[in-house]
């Protein structure tokens, strides 16, 4: 079982940047970021598999970048040109199975992930 701990959230003005981190207690094959805004369903943001293949939701393409450290136990999300609509609780997720999400055209799907962090809040003001 892997434990995930997110950090790096905060408040920023529109157009600004934030970098989220997710520390995993062990190696995983598939890691992703999801987010949930108040009153909305959780949505997939971006995913990366063990080979570095990535997929992004259309809403963040060109603005967000997912990466992992060499040991593949820390996940990052660099968020640039933030918009008020990016305001949400951001969750790190991990899975051990085949990372089908990395082959999806529009970011991760929840079915690939069995482990979740507690979340870190990102607030973007206009």
mmCIF file of C-alpha atoms in Angstrom, residues 18-85:
data_model
loop_
_atom_site.group_PDB
_atom_site.id
_atom_site.type_symbol
_atom_site.label_atom_id
_atom_site.label_comp_id
_atom_site.label_asym_id
_atom_site.label_seq_id
_atom_site.Cartn_x
_atom_site.Cartn_y
_atom_site.Cartn_z
ATOM 1 C CA UNK A 18 2.243 27.299 -8.557
ATOM 2 C CA UNK A 19 4.093 24.012 -8.236
ATOM 3 C CA UNK A 20 2.461 21.091 -6.485
ATOM 4 C CA UNK A 21 4.366 18.118 -5.104
ATOM 5 C CA UNK A 22 3.227 14.647 -4.123
ATOM 6 C CA UNK A 23 5.486 12.424 -2.058
ATOM 7 C CA UNK A 24 4.785 8.707 -2.432
ATOM 8 C CA UNK A 25 5.887 6.158 0.154
ATOM 9 C CA UNK A 26 6.837 3.699 -2.572
ATOM 10 C CA UNK A 27 7.298 3.159 -6.282
ATOM 11 C CA UNK A 28 4.188 3.259 -8.456
ATOM 12 C CA UNK A 29 3.608 2.651 -12.148
ATOM 13 C CA UNK A 30 1.017 5.288 -12.779
ATOM 14 C CA UNK A 31 0.601 8.656 -11.093
ATOM 15 C CA UNK A 32 -1.809 11.465 -11.759
ATOM 16 C CA UNK A 33 -3.365 14.692 -10.587
ATOM 17 C CA UNK A 34 -7.095 15.164 -10.245
ATOM 18 C CA UNK A 35 -9.019 18.184 -9.035
ATOM 19 C CA UNK A 36 -12.423 18.954 -7.616
ATOM 20 C CA UNK A 37 -14.015 22.371 -7.530
ATOM 21 C CA UNK A 38 -16.870 23.178 -5.122
ATOM 22 C CA UNK A 39 -20.141 21.742 -6.386
ATOM 23 C CA UNK A 40 -18.465 19.867 -9.233
ATOM 24 C CA UNK A 41 -17.354 16.302 -9.814
ATOM 25 C CA UNK A 42 -13.711 15.341 -9.539
ATOM 26 C CA UNK A 43 -11.952 15.561 -12.891
ATOM 27 C CA UNK A 44 -8.678 14.223 -14.207
ATOM 28 C CA UNK A 45 -5.983 16.813 -14.872
ATOM 29 C CA UNK A 46 -2.895 14.940 -16.016
ATOM 30 C CA UNK A 47 -1.161 11.563 -15.758
ATOM 31 C CA UNK A 48 2.328 10.118 -16.203
ATOM 32 C CA UNK A 49 3.358 6.479 -16.501
ATOM 33 C CA UNK A 50 6.615 4.791 -15.587
ATOM 34 C CA UNK A 51 8.057 5.467 -19.055
ATOM 35 C CA UNK A 52 7.224 9.153 -18.893
ATOM 36 C CA UNK A 53 4.223 9.037 -21.210
ATOM 37 C CA UNK A 54 1.775 11.796 -20.316
ATOM 38 C CA UNK A 55 -1.759 12.892 -21.029
ATOM 39 C CA UNK A 56 -3.495 16.149 -20.162
ATOM 40 C CA UNK A 57 -7.049 17.407 -19.934
ATOM 41 C CA UNK A 58 -7.819 19.873 -22.706
ATOM 42 C CA UNK A 59 -8.425 22.621 -20.159
ATOM 43 C CA UNK A 60 -4.794 22.570 -18.958
ATOM 44 C CA UNK A 61 -2.844 21.655 -22.087
ATOM 45 C CA UNK A 62 -0.028 24.109 -22.699
ATOM 46 C CA UNK A 63 -0.246 25.521 -19.164
ATOM 47 C CA UNK A 64 0.383 22.584 -16.810
ATOM 48 C CA UNK A 65 3.318 20.160 -16.817
ATOM 49 C CA UNK A 66 3.520 16.871 -14.923
ATOM 50 C CA UNK A 67 6.854 15.312 -13.992
ATOM 51 C CA UNK A 68 8.447 12.809 -11.619
ATOM 52 C CA UNK A 69 11.828 12.682 -9.918
ATOM 53 C CA UNK A 70 14.436 10.088 -10.905
ATOM 54 C CA UNK A 71 13.429 7.742 -8.105
ATOM 55 C CA UNK A 72 9.856 8.019 -9.382
ATOM 56 C CA UNK A 73 8.516 8.525 -5.880
ATOM 57 C CA UNK A 74 7.795 12.254 -6.039
ATOM 58 C CA UNK A 75 5.293 13.678 -8.467
ATOM 59 C CA UNK A 76 5.143 17.312 -9.495
ATOM 60 C CA UNK A 77 2.629 19.561 -11.204
ATOM 61 C CA UNK A 78 3.908 22.855 -12.563
ATOM 62 C CA UNK A 79 0.936 25.134 -13.151
ATOM 63 C CA UNK A 80 1.475 28.294 -15.202
ATOM 64 C CA UNK A 81 -0.877 30.971 -16.461
ATOM 65 C CA UNK A 82 -3.393 30.029 -13.805
ATOM 66 C CA UNK A 83 -7.026 31.001 -14.270
ATOM 67 C CA UNK A 84 -9.831 31.432 -11.715
ATOM 68 C CA UNK A 85 -11.432 28.285 -13.127
#
